Amino acid sequence: MKLTEKQIEAFDRDGVLVIEELFNKEEVTEMKSGILSFENDKLLDNVICEENGDVRSVFAPDKTNATFHRTSRDARLIAPANDLLREDIYLYQYKLNLKRAFSGKAWEWHQDFAYWQLDDGVPNPDMLSVMLYLDDTRSYQGPLVVIPGSHKYGVVEFNSKIHLDGTDNLMNSLGADLKYTVHERNIRDLADQCGIQVIEGKAGTAIFFHSNLFHSSWGNLSPYSRDTAILTYNSVNNLPKFKDKRPDYLCARDYTPIVTEMAVI
Ligand code: 6CS
Ligand code: FE
């Protein structure tokens, strides 16, 4: 699906573009049932759990689930990503970020590109992510919260919590205690200038956001889950320099450009 000039301008200005209910109820139901199949795989490296044992993220779900694979190549995602990045793209990272009812943990304010530049050696922020809401998501479930326009300042000063003994395990990139979080003064300055946007949306809603956009989400104390699928696409001309520093479920090694195909559910 082609984006309008207005939508492309909005993304360039704000670093975020929301398309309500891009996927229909049947497609979302199929993705939600795909999540259940990972619940019993908690010991796999690509399945990240909260301290209480709940699944927090599943990386590279497309490798073992046909629905998630088909979604990653769907024209409703690829065509807008091509338009917004003005490049051919490949799938860089794919995760299911889940927030269970009553216990889903927060994501502190961060910029994704800080991790991809510093830990994977990606040269430029010619990357975007698209978050698909797999539940109707209201303010009380821990929705995505962004500062529109914060993508324009590059990777800003951040709090680096790499442990003094130099240990840098993946949980401080994937858990609830992140190692690179945007410094409070940057949050305050840009929130004062640009405001804070809480993105509520029905299941099937797609949120395209720039790799440098400040974003966060609070914990989920509601009785409703807040499941999401997040697909990150990178320009094929912007390949990571560090070829084997992180696992391929975090930093894909398959750089084949994706040509679009409409999913047939
Ligand atoms: O390290 C990474 O690749 C992941 N970490 C965060 C906090 N966001 C981007 C990405 O999913
Ligand atoms: Fe993030």
XYZ file of C-alpha atoms and ligand atoms in Angstrom:
277
model
C 0.000 0.000 0.000
C 1.410 3.378 -0.994
C 1.636 6.064 1.688
C 0.324 9.540 0.881
C 2.733 12.494 0.685
C 1.082 13.777 3.892
C 1.854 10.541 5.743
C 5.498 10.610 4.605
C 5.800 14.273 5.658
C 4.265 13.432 9.047
C 6.802 10.647 9.608
C 9.732 12.864 8.570
C 8.487 15.593 10.959
C 7.427 13.462 13.945
C 9.429 10.249 13.575
C 6.210 8.280 14.061
C 3.197 7.358 11.905
C 0.128 5.475 13.160
C -2.103 3.506 10.786
C -5.215 2.356 12.628
C -6.286 -1.297 12.230
C -3.909 -2.023 9.344
C -4.447 -5.741 10.035
C -7.919 -7.201 10.477
C -9.336 -9.161 13.419
C -8.756 -12.583 11.783
C -5.087 -11.754 11.100
C -4.580 -10.526 14.662
C -6.287 -13.624 16.086
C -3.925 -15.800 14.053
C -0.876 -13.882 15.381
C -2.173 -14.070 18.969
C -2.574 -17.849 18.694
C 0.994 -17.986 17.360
C 2.194 -16.400 20.620
C 0.798 -19.286 22.664
C 3.132 -21.701 20.864
C 6.153 -19.908 22.426
C 4.828 -19.992 25.987
C 6.370 -23.436 26.540
C 9.757 -22.552 24.989
C 11.020 -20.425 27.864
C 14.454 -22.039 27.872
C 15.321 -21.010 24.319
C 17.952 -18.245 23.956
C 15.591 -16.155 21.808
C 12.843 -16.209 24.474
C 13.404 -13.546 27.159
C 11.487 -13.869 30.441
C 10.609 -11.414 33.199
C 11.858 -12.114 36.731
C 8.518 -13.764 37.531
C 8.955 -16.193 34.635
C 6.434 -14.583 32.264
C 7.610 -14.309 28.669
C 8.701 -10.679 27.986
C 9.983 -11.045 24.415
C 10.290 -13.686 21.721
C 12.878 -12.847 19.067
C 12.786 -14.093 15.463
C 9.295 -15.664 15.721
C 9.277 -15.842 11.916
C 11.853 -18.608 11.981
C 9.395 -21.106 13.435
C 5.959 -19.648 12.751
C 4.511 -19.222 9.237
C 2.049 -16.487 10.234
C 4.776 -14.255 11.628
C 6.954 -14.998 8.595
C 4.167 -13.992 6.200
C 3.455 -10.816 8.193
C 7.107 -9.711 7.945
C 6.862 -9.631 4.164
C 3.375 -8.162 3.895
C 3.041 -5.248 1.444
C 1.182 -3.251 4.118
C 4.490 -3.092 6.028
C 7.119 -3.310 3.289
C 5.727 -0.662 0.936
C 5.429 2.008 3.696
C 8.911 1.090 5.028
C 10.332 1.490 1.497
C 8.550 4.869 1.190
C 9.739 6.092 4.599
C 13.367 4.898 4.273
C 13.566 5.563 0.536
C 15.604 2.360 0.280
C 15.323 -1.349 -0.353
C 15.101 -3.053 3.025
C 15.711 -6.300 4.809
C 14.398 -7.571 8.150
C 16.921 -6.576 10.811
C 15.125 -7.704 13.977
C 11.705 -9.165 14.786
C 10.300 -9.517 18.285
C 7.072 -10.197 20.112
C 7.051 -7.860 23.113
C 4.418 -9.110 25.525
C 2.974 -7.452 28.613
C 0.952 -9.922 30.656
C -2.068 -8.688 32.564
C -1.242 -7.347 36.044
C 2.525 -7.915 35.686
C 3.935 -6.737 32.309
C 7.020 -4.633 33.063
C 7.927 -1.191 31.723
C 10.402 -0.153 29.034
C 12.483 2.851 30.134
C 12.964 5.839 27.814
C 15.489 4.847 25.141
C 16.498 5.159 21.504
C 16.737 1.863 19.655
C 19.514 3.059 17.371
C 21.876 3.476 20.360
C 21.913 -0.347 20.662
C 22.154 -0.982 16.945
C 24.956 1.533 16.433
C 27.023 0.665 19.523
C 26.393 -3.069 19.774
C 25.934 -4.054 16.131
C 27.947 -1.346 14.361
C 25.138 -0.093 12.121
C 26.506 3.085 10.496
C 23.367 5.214 10.019
C 19.848 5.437 11.534
C 18.245 4.507 8.160
C 16.104 2.049 10.082
C 12.569 1.954 11.354
C 10.425 -0.308 13.464
C 6.743 -1.030 13.118
C 4.856 -2.076 16.226
C 1.636 -4.009 15.672
C -0.838 -3.946 18.547
C -2.169 -7.485 18.990
C -4.623 -6.385 21.702
C -6.934 -3.384 21.890
C -4.483 -1.137 23.749
C -5.623 1.641 26.088
C -3.572 3.924 28.338
C -3.856 1.566 31.320
C -2.161 -1.389 29.564
C 1.294 0.173 28.999
C 0.997 1.471 25.400
C 3.881 2.888 23.378
C 4.733 6.431 24.549
C 6.876 8.666 22.320
C 8.218 12.215 22.056
C 7.329 13.283 18.506
C 10.263 14.924 16.716
C 12.886 13.477 19.089
C 14.398 11.460 16.227
C 16.037 14.578 14.761
C 18.924 14.888 17.232
C 20.882 11.687 16.598
C 21.813 9.435 19.502
C 21.703 11.833 22.425
C 23.462 11.738 25.787
C 22.304 8.678 27.648
C 22.799 6.992 30.989
C 25.115 4.084 30.358
C 24.661 1.334 32.936
C 27.286 -1.049 31.672
C 28.396 -2.730 34.870
C 31.671 -1.507 36.345
C 33.166 -4.968 35.946
C 32.473 -4.677 32.229
C 29.989 -7.524 32.170
C 27.495 -6.741 29.481
C 24.879 -9.424 29.277
C 21.986 -9.306 26.856
C 19.461 -8.720 29.622
C 20.660 -5.097 29.904
C 19.618 -4.620 26.306
C 16.419 -6.656 26.439
C 15.186 -6.518 30.025
C 13.447 -3.974 32.250
C 16.799 -2.434 33.351
C 18.277 -1.105 30.131
C 21.943 -0.093 29.822
C 21.413 2.861 27.448
C 18.524 5.080 28.579
C 18.013 8.658 27.426
C 19.312 11.147 29.994
C 16.500 12.787 31.996
C 17.473 16.302 30.888
C 16.980 15.290 27.244
C 13.578 13.806 28.048
C 12.511 16.945 29.887
C 13.832 19.387 27.279
C 12.190 17.631 24.333
C 8.985 16.839 26.208
C 8.715 20.572 27.013
C 9.281 21.393 23.319
C 7.364 18.624 21.561
C 5.042 17.047 24.126
C 4.560 13.372 24.971
C 2.274 11.185 22.837
C 0.544 8.156 24.407
C -0.427 5.913 21.483
C -3.647 3.999 22.155
C -5.059 1.851 19.396
C -7.269 -1.059 18.465
C -5.767 -4.484 17.781
C -4.269 -4.502 14.283
C -3.000 -0.918 14.549
C 0.517 -0.347 13.122
C 2.908 2.235 14.582
C 5.877 3.030 12.335
C 8.653 4.753 14.308
C 12.157 6.013 13.524
C 15.156 4.224 15.057
C 16.218 7.398 16.923
C 12.779 8.244 18.359
C 12.639 8.549 22.178
C 10.129 5.955 23.321
C 9.066 4.114 26.446
C 6.102 2.266 27.931
C 4.893 1.873 31.496
C 4.067 -1.401 33.197
C 0.751 -3.144 32.742
C -1.263 -3.414 35.979
C -4.537 -3.768 34.097
C -6.386 -7.074 33.802
C -5.772 -7.064 30.029
C -2.644 -8.195 28.132
C -0.773 -5.813 25.822
C 0.864 -8.026 23.207
C 2.791 -6.555 20.274
C 4.839 -7.676 17.308
C 7.715 -5.315 16.438
C 9.460 -5.617 13.093
C 12.616 -3.601 12.419
C 13.689 -2.966 8.853
C 17.090 -1.660 7.786
C 18.310 -0.251 4.474
C 20.298 -2.812 2.477
C 22.919 -0.058 2.129
C 23.394 0.294 5.889
C 24.750 -3.088 6.999
C 26.086 -3.693 10.536
C 29.878 -3.732 10.785
C 30.034 -6.234 13.656
C 29.150 -9.478 11.906
C 29.039 -11.868 14.842
C 29.034 -9.811 18.028
C 25.345 -10.462 18.804
C 23.148 -13.438 17.946
C 21.406 -13.403 14.577
C 18.005 -13.294 16.311
C 18.990 -9.747 17.424
C 20.974 -8.659 14.383
C 19.968 -10.628 11.280
C 22.668 -11.878 8.932
C 20.308 -12.358 5.961
C 20.466 -9.056 4.043
C 18.251 -10.202 1.148
C 16.009 -7.272 0.102
C 12.326 -8.001 0.779
C 9.994 -7.716 -2.187
C 6.420 -7.246 -1.126
C 3.739 -9.899 -1.082
C 0.210 -9.479 0.218
C -0.447 -11.923 3.046
C -3.219 -14.351 2.267
C -4.661 -15.408 5.605
O 19.269 -4.332 21.877
C 18.353 -4.377 21.065
O 18.485 -4.673 19.861
C 16.934 -4.142 21.593
N 16.952 -3.309 22.753
C 16.153 -2.251 22.907
C 16.051 -1.568 24.207
N 15.441 -1.740 21.885
C 15.872 -2.160 20.547
C 16.064 -3.630 20.497
O 14.848 -4.333 20.529
Fe 12.811 0.185 21.777
